[in-house]
Amino acid sequence: MRYTEQNKEGENVMFELKKYTVTFITNCETSLESISIIEGEKLSVPIQLVKEGYLFEGWYYNDENWNFETNIVTSDITLEAKWSLDIEIIWNNPEVNNVKINETIQLDMKLYPLFLEQTFLYETSDSTVASVDENGVVTGLSSGDVVISVYSKEYTEYVYNINIIVWDNYIVETINNLKTQPDDSVVVT
């Protein structure tokens, strides 16, 4: 592409503009058309992409993050979208947050996105208060509070901590037997 411009002396000077092609690799279901851009110009940010179960990390050129505010195009380039998994561990039965001594509760956990392997590792913060097996079954051993940590077996950096209260049978029976009197006082029967 050529154009003419006058210099300071008023003389017409011929310039040639170079055009380059920018290609986009989205790594998702949405595709973007290649565009032409004049050498030295900045690119506009493409449309926002969506990929279920992933977070968009940005556009990369030769493994370097492309900065649309400062980078300029000086040759044909390919920008590639980078994605990372959007992992979350969810506790599906949070109402099950206490257990009596010598009884058990089952933790119902899910790893999102659901296409990931649904295998978990469990740890207890105090094995004298409660134990937890490889299937997420918590057994109350003595009165107190305990934290059960749930990890994705494949993605161990993701953890979900669950606070569990272990009750003595006597305390639970006493609470269940409380009655409220008309004057709002509480009497144990």
GROMACS .gro file of N, CA, C and O in nm, residues 16-125:
model
  440
   16GLU      N    1   0.556   0.368   0.136
   16GLU     CA    2   0.492   0.239   0.116
   16GLU      C    3   0.465   0.179   0.253
   16GLU      O    4   0.555   0.168   0.337
   17LEU      N    5   0.339   0.146   0.276
   17LEU     CA    6   0.300   0.084   0.403
   17LEU      C    7   0.300  -0.067   0.387
   17LEU      O    8   0.249  -0.120   0.288
   18LYS      N    9   0.357  -0.132   0.483
   18LYS     CA   10   0.356  -0.278   0.481
   18LYS      C   11   0.237  -0.326   0.562
   18LYS      O   12   0.205  -0.270   0.668
   19LYS      N   13   0.172  -0.429   0.512
   19LYS     CA   14   0.061  -0.491   0.584
   19LYS      C   15   0.103  -0.631   0.625
   19LYS      O   16   0.171  -0.701   0.550
   20TYR      N   17   0.060  -0.668   0.745
   20TYR     CA   18   0.091  -0.801   0.797
   20TYR      C   19  -0.038  -0.872   0.837
   20TYR      O   20  -0.139  -0.808   0.862
   21THR      N   21  -0.028  -1.003   0.841
   21THR     CA   22  -0.142  -1.086   0.879
   21THR      C   23  -0.127  -1.133   1.023
   21THR      O   24  -0.019  -1.181   1.062
   22VAL      N   25  -0.234  -1.118   1.099
   22VAL     CA   26  -0.238  -1.169   1.237
   22VAL      C   27  -0.338  -1.283   1.238
   22VAL      O   28  -0.454  -1.266   1.202
   23THR      N   29  -0.290  -1.400   1.279
   23THR     CA   30  -0.372  -1.522   1.286
   23THR      C   31  -0.397  -1.554   1.433
   23THR      O   32  -0.308  -1.537   1.517
   24PHE      N   33  -0.518  -1.602   1.463
   24PHE     CA   34  -0.556  -1.633   1.601
   24PHE      C   35  -0.584  -1.783   1.615
   24PHE      O   36  -0.661  -1.839   1.537
   25ILE      N   37  -0.520  -1.844   1.714
   25ILE     CA   38  -0.551  -1.983   1.752
   25ILE      C   39  -0.622  -1.974   1.886
   25ILE      O   40  -0.561  -1.937   1.988
   26THR      N   41  -0.752  -2.006   1.890
   26THR     CA   42  -0.833  -1.985   2.010
   26THR      C   43  -0.828  -2.101   2.109
   26THR      O   44  -0.855  -2.082   2.227
   27ASN      N   45  -0.799  -2.221   2.063
   27ASN     CA   46  -0.800  -2.341   2.148
   27ASN      C   47  -0.934  -2.360   2.219
   27ASN      O   48  -0.940  -2.407   2.332
   28CYS      N   49  -1.042  -2.319   2.151
   28CYS     CA   50  -1.177  -2.341   2.202
   28CYS      C   51  -1.270  -2.353   2.082
   28CYS      O   52  -1.225  -2.354   1.967
   29GLU      N   53  -1.399  -2.363   2.107
   29GLU     CA   54  -1.496  -2.381   1.998
   29GLU      C   55  -1.513  -2.257   1.911
   29GLU      O   56  -1.553  -2.267   1.796
   30THR      N   57  -1.484  -2.140   1.964
   30THR     CA   58  -1.497  -2.016   1.888
   30THR      C   59  -1.373  -1.996   1.802
   30THR      O   60  -1.261  -2.012   1.850
   31SER      N   61  -1.393  -1.963   1.676
   31SER     CA   62  -1.279  -1.933   1.590
   31SER      C   63  -1.281  -1.785   1.553
   31SER      O   64  -1.387  -1.723   1.550
   32LEU      N   65  -1.164  -1.730   1.528
   32LEU     CA   66  -1.151  -1.591   1.488
   32LEU      C   67  -1.082  -1.586   1.352
   32LEU      O   68  -0.986  -1.660   1.327
   33GLU      N   69  -1.129  -1.498   1.267
   33GLU     CA   70  -1.070  -1.479   1.135
   33GLU      C   71  -0.935  -1.407   1.148
   33GLU      O   72  -0.917  -1.324   1.237
   34SER      N   73  -0.844  -1.440   1.060
   34SER     CA   74  -0.718  -1.366   1.052
   34SER      C   75  -0.749  -1.223   1.009
   34SER      O   76  -0.848  -1.198   0.940
   35ILE      N   77  -0.664  -1.130   1.051
   35ILE     CA   78  -0.684  -0.990   1.013
   35ILE      C   79  -0.557  -0.935   0.951
   35ILE      O   80  -0.447  -0.988   0.974
   36SER      N   81  -0.569  -0.828   0.874
   36SER     CA   82  -0.454  -0.756   0.820
   36SER      C   83  -0.437  -0.629   0.900
   36SER      O   84  -0.535  -0.564   0.938
   37ILE      N   85  -0.312  -0.594   0.924
   37ILE     CA   86  -0.284  -0.473   1.001
   37ILE      C   87  -0.161  -0.405   0.941
   37ILE      O   88  -0.070  -0.472   0.891
   38ILE      N   89  -0.160  -0.274   0.945
   38ILE     CA   90  -0.047  -0.197   0.892
   38ILE      C   91   0.069  -0.204   0.992
   38ILE      O   92   0.049  -0.196   1.113
   39GLU      N   93   0.189  -0.217   0.936
   39GLU     CA   94   0.309  -0.228   1.019
   39GLU      C   95   0.316  -0.113   1.119
   39GLU      O   96   0.291   0.003   1.086
   40GLY      N   97   0.347  -0.148   1.244
   40GLY     CA   98   0.364  -0.049   1.348
   40GLY      C   99   0.237  -0.015   1.425
   40GLY      O  100   0.241   0.058   1.523
   41GLU      N  101   0.123  -0.068   1.380
   41GLU     CA  102  -0.001  -0.039   1.451
   41GLU      C  103  -0.023  -0.139   1.565
   41GLU      O  104   0.031  -0.249   1.564
   42LYS      N  105  -0.103  -0.097   1.658
   42LYS     CA  106  -0.141  -0.184   1.769
   42LYS      C  107  -0.267  -0.260   1.731
   42LYS      O  108  -0.354  -0.208   1.660
   43LEU      N  109  -0.278  -0.380   1.783
   43LEU     CA  110  -0.398  -0.462   1.763
   43LEU      C  111  -0.506  -0.422   1.861
   43LEU      O  112  -0.477  -0.383   1.975
   44SER      N  113  -0.630  -0.437   1.820
   44SER     CA  114  -0.742  -0.424   1.913
   44SER      C  115  -0.761  -0.559   1.981
   44SER      O  116  -0.736  -0.664   1.922
   45VAL      N  117  -0.806  -0.556   2.105
   45VAL     CA  118  -0.831  -0.680   2.179
   45VAL      C  119  -0.945  -0.755   2.111
   45VAL      O  120  -1.053  -0.698   2.088
   46PRO      N  121  -0.925  -0.884   2.078
   46PRO     CA  122  -1.034  -0.962   2.017
   46PRO      C  123  -1.148  -0.983   2.115
   46PRO      O  124  -1.137  -0.953   2.234
   47ILE      N  125  -1.257  -1.040   2.065
   47ILE     CA  126  -1.373  -1.068   2.150
   47ILE      C  127  -1.332  -1.158   2.267
   47ILE      O  128  -1.234  -1.233   2.257
   48GLN      N  129  -1.407  -1.149   2.376
   48GLN     CA  130  -1.378  -1.232   2.492
   48GLN      C  131  -1.420  -1.375   2.463
   48GLN      O  132  -1.534  -1.401   2.421
   49LEU      N  133  -1.330  -1.468   2.485
   49LEU     CA  134  -1.356  -1.609   2.458
   49LEU      C  135  -1.405  -1.679   2.583
   49LEU      O  136  -1.375  -1.639   2.695
   50VAL      N  137  -1.481  -1.788   2.562
   50VAL     CA  138  -1.532  -1.868   2.672
   50VAL      C  139  -1.504  -2.014   2.641
   50VAL      O  140  -1.523  -2.060   2.527
   51LYS      N  141  -1.456  -2.087   2.742
   51LYS     CA  142  -1.433  -2.231   2.729
   51LYS      C  143  -1.476  -2.294   2.860
   51LYS      O  144  -1.418  -2.265   2.967
   52GLU      N  145  -1.579  -2.377   2.855
   52GLU     CA  146  -1.636  -2.434   2.978
   52GLU      C  147  -1.532  -2.512   3.057
   52GLU      O  148  -1.461  -2.596   3.003
   53GLY      N  149  -1.523  -2.479   3.187
   53GLY     CA  150  -1.430  -2.547   3.275
   53GLY      C  151  -1.290  -2.488   3.276
   53GLY      O  152  -1.200  -2.541   3.340
   54TYR      N  153  -1.270  -2.376   3.205
   54TYR     CA  154  -1.138  -2.316   3.194
   54TYR      C  155  -1.142  -2.166   3.218
   54TYR      O  156  -1.245  -2.102   3.198
   55LEU      N  157  -1.027  -2.111   3.257
   55LEU     CA  158  -1.009  -1.967   3.271
   55LEU      C  159  -0.919  -1.919   3.158
   55LEU      O  160  -0.816  -1.981   3.129
   56PHE      N  161  -0.956  -1.808   3.095
   56PHE     CA  162  -0.875  -1.750   2.988
   56PHE      C  163  -0.756  -1.680   3.050
   56PHE      O  164  -0.771  -1.592   3.135
   57GLU      N  165  -0.635  -1.717   3.009
   57GLU     CA  166  -0.511  -1.660   3.065
   57GLU      C  167  -0.459  -1.544   2.981
   57GLU      O  168  -0.384  -1.461   3.031
   58GLY      N  169  -0.494  -1.540   2.852
   58GLY     CA  170  -0.448  -1.431   2.767
   58GLY      C  171  -0.403  -1.481   2.631
   58GLY      O  172  -0.406  -1.601   2.601
   59TRP      N  173  -0.361  -1.385   2.547
   59TRP     CA  174  -0.310  -1.415   2.414
   59TRP      C  175  -0.158  -1.417   2.420
   59TRP      O  176  -0.097  -1.329   2.481
   60TYR      N  177  -0.097  -1.516   2.353
   60TYR     CA  178   0.047  -1.533   2.359
   60TYR      C  179   0.106  -1.539   2.219
   60TYR      O  180   0.048  -1.596   2.126
   61TYR      N  181   0.222  -1.476   2.205
   61TYR     CA  182   0.301  -1.480   2.083
   61TYR      C  183   0.438  -1.536   2.120
   61TYR      O  184   0.508  -1.478   2.204
   62ASN      N  185   0.474  -1.650   2.061
   62ASN     CA  186   0.602  -1.716   2.093
   62ASN      C  187   0.619  -1.734   2.244
   62ASN      O  188   0.723  -1.701   2.302
   63ASP      N  189   0.515  -1.780   2.310
   63ASP     CA  190   0.513  -1.807   2.455
   63ASP      C  191   0.528  -1.683   2.542
   63ASP      O  192   0.553  -1.693   2.662
   64GLU      N  193   0.512  -1.564   2.485
   64GLU     CA  194   0.515  -1.439   2.561
   64GLU      C  195   0.375  -1.377   2.557
   64GLU      O  196   0.312  -1.372   2.451
   65ASN      N  197   0.329  -1.330   2.673
   65ASN     CA  198   0.197  -1.268   2.680
   65ASN      C  199   0.195  -1.142   2.592
   65ASN      O  200   0.281  -1.055   2.606
   66TRP      N  201   0.097  -1.134   2.500
   66TRP     CA  202   0.086  -1.019   2.410
   66TRP      C  203   0.014  -0.906   2.483
   66TRP      O  204  -0.097  -0.924   2.533
   67ASN      N  205   0.079  -0.790   2.491
   67ASN     CA  206   0.019  -0.674   2.555
   67ASN      C  207  -0.040  -0.585   2.445
   67ASN      O  208   0.032  -0.524   2.367
   68PHE      N  209  -0.174  -0.579   2.441
   68PHE     CA  210  -0.242  -0.505   2.335
   68PHE      C  211  -0.222  -0.353   2.347
   68PHE      O  212  -0.244  -0.280   2.253
   69GLU      N  213  -0.180  -0.306   2.463
   69GLU     CA  214  -0.159  -0.162   2.481
   69GLU      C  215  -0.019  -0.118   2.437
   69GLU      O  216  -0.001  -0.002   2.400
   70THR      N  217   0.078  -0.209   2.440
   70THR     CA  218   0.215  -0.167   2.408
   70THR      C  219   0.277  -0.239   2.289
   70THR      O  220   0.360  -0.181   2.220
   71ASN      N  221   0.240  -0.366   2.264
   71ASN     CA  222   0.301  -0.439   2.153
   71ASN      C  223   0.249  -0.388   2.019
   71ASN      O  224   0.132  -0.354   2.006
   72ILE      N  225   0.340  -0.382   1.921
   72ILE     CA  226   0.301  -0.343   1.786
   72ILE      C  227   0.339  -0.456   1.689
   72ILE      O  228   0.428  -0.535   1.717
   73VAL      N  229   0.269  -0.461   1.579
   73VAL     CA  230   0.291  -0.566   1.480
   73VAL      C  231   0.400  -0.520   1.382
   73VAL      O  232   0.390  -0.413   1.322
   74THR      N  233   0.503  -0.604   1.367
   74THR     CA  234   0.613  -0.572   1.275
   74THR      C  235   0.639  -0.684   1.175
   74THR      O  236   0.734  -0.678   1.098
   75SER      N  237   0.552  -0.788   1.180
   75SER     CA  238   0.565  -0.900   1.087
   75SER      C  239   0.435  -0.981   1.095
   75SER      O  240   0.349  -0.952   1.178
   76ASP      N  241   0.423  -1.083   1.010
   76ASP     CA  242   0.310  -1.175   1.023
   76ASP      C  243   0.327  -1.248   1.155
   76ASP      O  244   0.437  -1.295   1.188
   77ILE      N  245   0.218  -1.257   1.232
   77ILE     CA  246   0.226  -1.324   1.363
   77ILE      C  247   0.104  -1.413   1.384
   77ILE      O  248   0.000  -1.395   1.320
   78THR      N  249   0.121  -1.507   1.477
   78THR     CA  250   0.011  -1.591   1.522
   78THR      C  251  -0.001  -1.574   1.673
   78THR      O  252   0.097  -1.594   1.746
   79LEU      N  253  -0.119  -1.533   1.718
   79LEU     CA  254  -0.147  -1.522   1.861
   79LEU      C  255  -0.228  -1.644   1.903
   79LEU      O  256  -0.324  -1.682   1.836
   80GLU      N  257  -0.187  -1.703   2.016
   80GLU     CA  258  -0.255  -1.823   2.065
   80GLU      C  259  -0.316  -1.797   2.202
   80GLU      O  260  -0.250  -1.742   2.291
   81ALA      N  261  -0.442  -1.837   2.217
   81ALA     CA  262  -0.511  -1.824   2.346
   81ALA      C  263  -0.461  -1.932   2.441
   81ALA      O  264  -0.451  -2.048   2.404
   82LYS      N  265  -0.428  -1.892   2.563
   82LYS     CA  266  -0.385  -1.986   2.667
   82LYS      C  267  -0.496  -1.998   2.769
   82LYS      O  268  -0.560  -1.900   2.807
   83TRP      N  269  -0.516  -2.120   2.816
   83TRP     CA  270  -0.624  -2.152   2.910
   83TRP      C  271  -0.567  -2.230   3.028
   83TRP      O  272  -0.469  -2.303   3.013
   84SER      N  273  -0.631  -2.217   3.144
   84SER     CA  274  -0.599  -2.301   3.259
   84SER      C  275  -0.730  -2.356   3.314
   84SER      O  276  -0.835  -2.295   3.302
   85LEU      N  277  -0.721  -2.475   3.373
   85LEU     CA  278  -0.840  -2.536   3.430
   85LEU      C  279  -0.897  -2.450   3.542
   85LEU      O  280  -0.822  -2.395   3.624
   86ASP      N  281  -1.028  -2.436   3.545
   86ASP     CA  282  -1.098  -2.365   3.652
   86ASP      C  283  -1.149  -2.470   3.750
   86ASP      O  284  -1.262  -2.515   3.741
   87ILE      N  285  -1.062  -2.511   3.841
   87ILE     CA  286  -1.091  -2.624   3.930
   87ILE      C  287  -1.152  -2.574   4.060
   87ILE      O  288  -1.106  -2.477   4.119
   88GLU      N  289  -1.254  -2.647   4.104
   88GLU     CA  290  -1.319  -2.614   4.232
   88GLU      C  291  -1.370  -2.743   4.294
   88GLU      O  292  -1.429  -2.828   4.226
   89ILE      N  293  -1.345  -2.759   4.424
   89ILE     CA  294  -1.401  -2.871   4.498
   89ILE      C  295  -1.525  -2.821   4.571
   89ILE      O  296  -1.522  -2.717   4.637
   90ILE      N  297  -1.635  -2.893   4.556
   90ILE     CA  298  -1.763  -2.854   4.616
   90ILE      C  299  -1.807  -2.963   4.714
   90ILE      O  300  -1.800  -3.082   4.685
   91TRP      N  301  -1.858  -2.918   4.828
   91TRP     CA  302  -1.915  -3.008   4.929
   91TRP      C  303  -2.066  -3.008   4.906
   91TRP      O  304  -2.132  -2.907   4.926
   92ASN      N  305  -2.120  -3.120   4.861
   92ASN     CA  306  -2.261  -3.127   4.821
   92ASN      C  307  -2.359  -3.148   4.936
   92ASN      O  308  -2.479  -3.134   4.915
   93ASN      N  309  -2.312  -3.183   5.055
   93ASN     CA  310  -2.404  -3.202   5.167
   93ASN      C  311  -2.355  -3.128   5.292
   93ASN      O  312  -2.326  -3.188   5.394
   94PRO      N  313  -2.348  -2.993   5.285
   94PRO     CA  314  -2.293  -2.917   5.398
   94PRO      C  315  -2.378  -2.923   5.525
   94PRO      O  316  -2.331  -2.888   5.632
   95GLU      N  317  -2.503  -2.969   5.511
   95GLU     CA  318  -2.586  -2.985   5.631
   95GLU      C  319  -2.535  -3.099   5.719
   95GLU      O  320  -2.570  -3.109   5.837
   96VAL      N  321  -2.452  -3.186   5.665
   96VAL     CA  322  -2.394  -3.297   5.741
   96VAL      C  323  -2.260  -3.249   5.797
   96VAL      O  324  -2.155  -3.276   5.741
   97ASN      N  325  -2.267  -3.175   5.908
   97ASN     CA  326  -2.145  -3.115   5.961
   97ASN      C  327  -2.120  -3.150   6.107
   97ASN      O  328  -2.040  -3.086   6.173
   98ASN      N  329  -2.192  -3.251   6.158
   98ASN     CA  330  -2.165  -3.298   6.293
   98ASN      C  331  -2.193  -3.447   6.300
   98ASN      O  332  -2.267  -3.502   6.219
   99VAL      N  333  -2.131  -3.511   6.398
   99VAL     CA  334  -2.143  -3.655   6.412
   99VAL      C  335  -2.131  -3.689   6.561
   99VAL      O  336  -2.058  -3.623   6.635
  100LYS      N  337  -2.206  -3.789   6.604
  100LYS     CA  338  -2.194  -3.838   6.742
  100LYS      C  339  -2.073  -3.930   6.753
  100LYS      O  340  -2.030  -3.990   6.653
  101ILE      N  341  -2.022  -3.943   6.873
  101ILE     CA  342  -1.913  -4.036   6.898
  101ILE      C  343  -1.960  -4.177   6.860
  101ILE      O  344  -2.073  -4.216   6.887
  102ASN      N  345  -1.873  -4.251   6.794
  102ASN     CA  346  -1.897  -4.389   6.746
  102ASN      C  347  -2.000  -4.398   6.634
  102ASN      O  348  -2.049  -4.507   6.605
  103GLU      N  349  -2.034  -4.285   6.572
  103GLU     CA  350  -2.122  -4.288   6.454
  103GLU      C  351  -2.046  -4.230   6.336
  103GLU      O  352  -1.937  -4.176   6.351
  104THR      N  353  -2.105  -4.242   6.217
  104THR     CA  354  -2.036  -4.197   6.097
  104THR      C  355  -2.125  -4.104   6.014
  104THR      O  356  -2.248  -4.108   6.026
  105ILE      N  357  -2.059  -4.024   5.933
  105ILE     CA  358  -2.127  -3.945   5.830
  105ILE      C  359  -2.048  -3.962   5.699
  105ILE      O  360  -1.928  -3.989   5.702
  106GLN      N  361  -2.117  -3.948   5.588
  106GLN     CA  362  -2.054  -3.960   5.456
  106GLN      C  363  -2.042  -3.821   5.393
  106GLN      O  364  -2.142  -3.751   5.380
  107LEU      N  365  -1.921  -3.781   5.355
  107LEU     CA  366  -1.901  -3.655   5.284
  107LEU      C  367  -1.927  -3.678   5.136
  107LEU      O  368  -1.878  -3.774   5.077
  108ASP      N  369  -2.006  -3.591   5.075
  108ASP     CA  370  -2.038  -3.599   4.932
  108ASP      C  371  -1.965  -3.485   4.862
  108ASP      O  372  -2.005  -3.370   4.872
  109MET      N  373  -1.857  -3.518   4.791
  109MET     CA  374  -1.772  -3.418   4.729
  109MET      C  375  -1.780  -3.430   4.577
  109MET      O  376  -1.798  -3.538   4.523
  110LYS      N  377  -1.762  -3.315   4.508
  110LYS     CA  378  -1.756  -3.312   4.362
  110LYS      C  379  -1.640  -3.221   4.323
  110LYS      O  380  -1.613  -3.120   4.388
  111LEU      N  381  -1.574  -3.258   4.213
  111LEU     CA  382  -1.467  -3.178   4.157
  111LEU      C  383  -1.517  -3.119   4.026
  111LEU      O  384  -1.564  -3.193   3.938
  112TYR      N  385  -1.510  -2.987   4.014
  112TYR     CA  386  -1.554  -2.920   3.892
  112TYR      C  387  -1.433  -2.864   3.819
  112TYR      O  388  -1.342  -2.816   3.885
  113PRO      N  389  -1.431  -2.873   3.688
  113PRO     CA  390  -1.536  -2.923   3.600
  113PRO      C  391  -1.552  -3.076   3.613
  113PRO      O  392  -1.458  -3.145   3.647
  114LEU      N  393  -1.672  -3.121   3.587
  114LEU     CA  394  -1.707  -3.261   3.612
  114LEU      C  395  -1.634  -3.360   3.522
  114LEU      O  396  -1.633  -3.479   3.553
  115PHE      N  397  -1.573  -3.314   3.413
  115PHE     CA  398  -1.501  -3.409   3.328
  115PHE      C  399  -1.370  -3.455   3.391
  115PHE      O  400  -1.305  -3.547   3.341
  116LEU      N  401  -1.328  -3.395   3.504
  116LEU     CA  402  -1.208  -3.437   3.573
  116LEU      C  403  -1.236  -3.562   3.656
  116LEU      O  404  -1.350  -3.588   3.697
  117GLU      N  405  -1.130  -3.638   3.684
  117GLU     CA  406  -1.143  -3.759   3.766
  117GLU      C  407  -1.194  -3.721   3.905
  117GLU      O  408  -1.142  -3.630   3.969
  118GLN      N  409  -1.297  -3.791   3.951
  118GLN     CA  410  -1.362  -3.760   4.079
  118GLN      C  411  -1.305  -3.846   4.192
  118GLN      O  412  -1.377  -3.918   4.261
  119THR      N  413  -1.174  -3.840   4.214
  119THR     CA  414  -1.108  -3.916   4.319
  119THR      C  415  -1.047  -3.817   4.418
  119THR      O  416  -0.979  -3.723   4.379
  120PHE      N  417  -1.072  -3.843   4.547
  120PHE     CA  418  -1.030  -3.749   4.651
  120PHE      C  419  -0.941  -3.817   4.755
  120PHE      O  420  -0.948  -3.938   4.776
  121LEU      N  421  -0.861  -3.735   4.821
  121LEU     CA  422  -0.782  -3.775   4.937
  121LEU      C  423  -0.837  -3.699   5.056
  121LEU      O  424  -0.874  -3.582   5.044
  122TYR      N  425  -0.843  -3.764   5.172
  122TYR     CA  426  -0.901  -3.702   5.292
  122TYR      C  427  -0.799  -3.707   5.405
  122TYR      O  428  -0.728  -3.806   5.422
  123GLU      N  429  -0.796  -3.599   5.485
  123GLU     CA  430  -0.711  -3.592   5.603
  123GLU      C  431  -0.790  -3.531   5.717
  123GLU      O  432  -0.873  -3.442   5.696
  124THR      N  433  -0.761  -3.575   5.838
  124THR     CA  434  -0.822  -3.516   5.957
  124THR      C  435  -0.717  -3.433   6.031
  124THR      O  436  -0.599  -3.469   6.033
  125SER      N  437  -0.760  -3.323   6.091
  125SER     CA  438  -0.667  -3.239   6.166
  125SER      C  439  -0.638  -3.295   6.304
  125SER      O  440  -0.539  -3.258   6.366
   0.00000   0.00000   0.00000
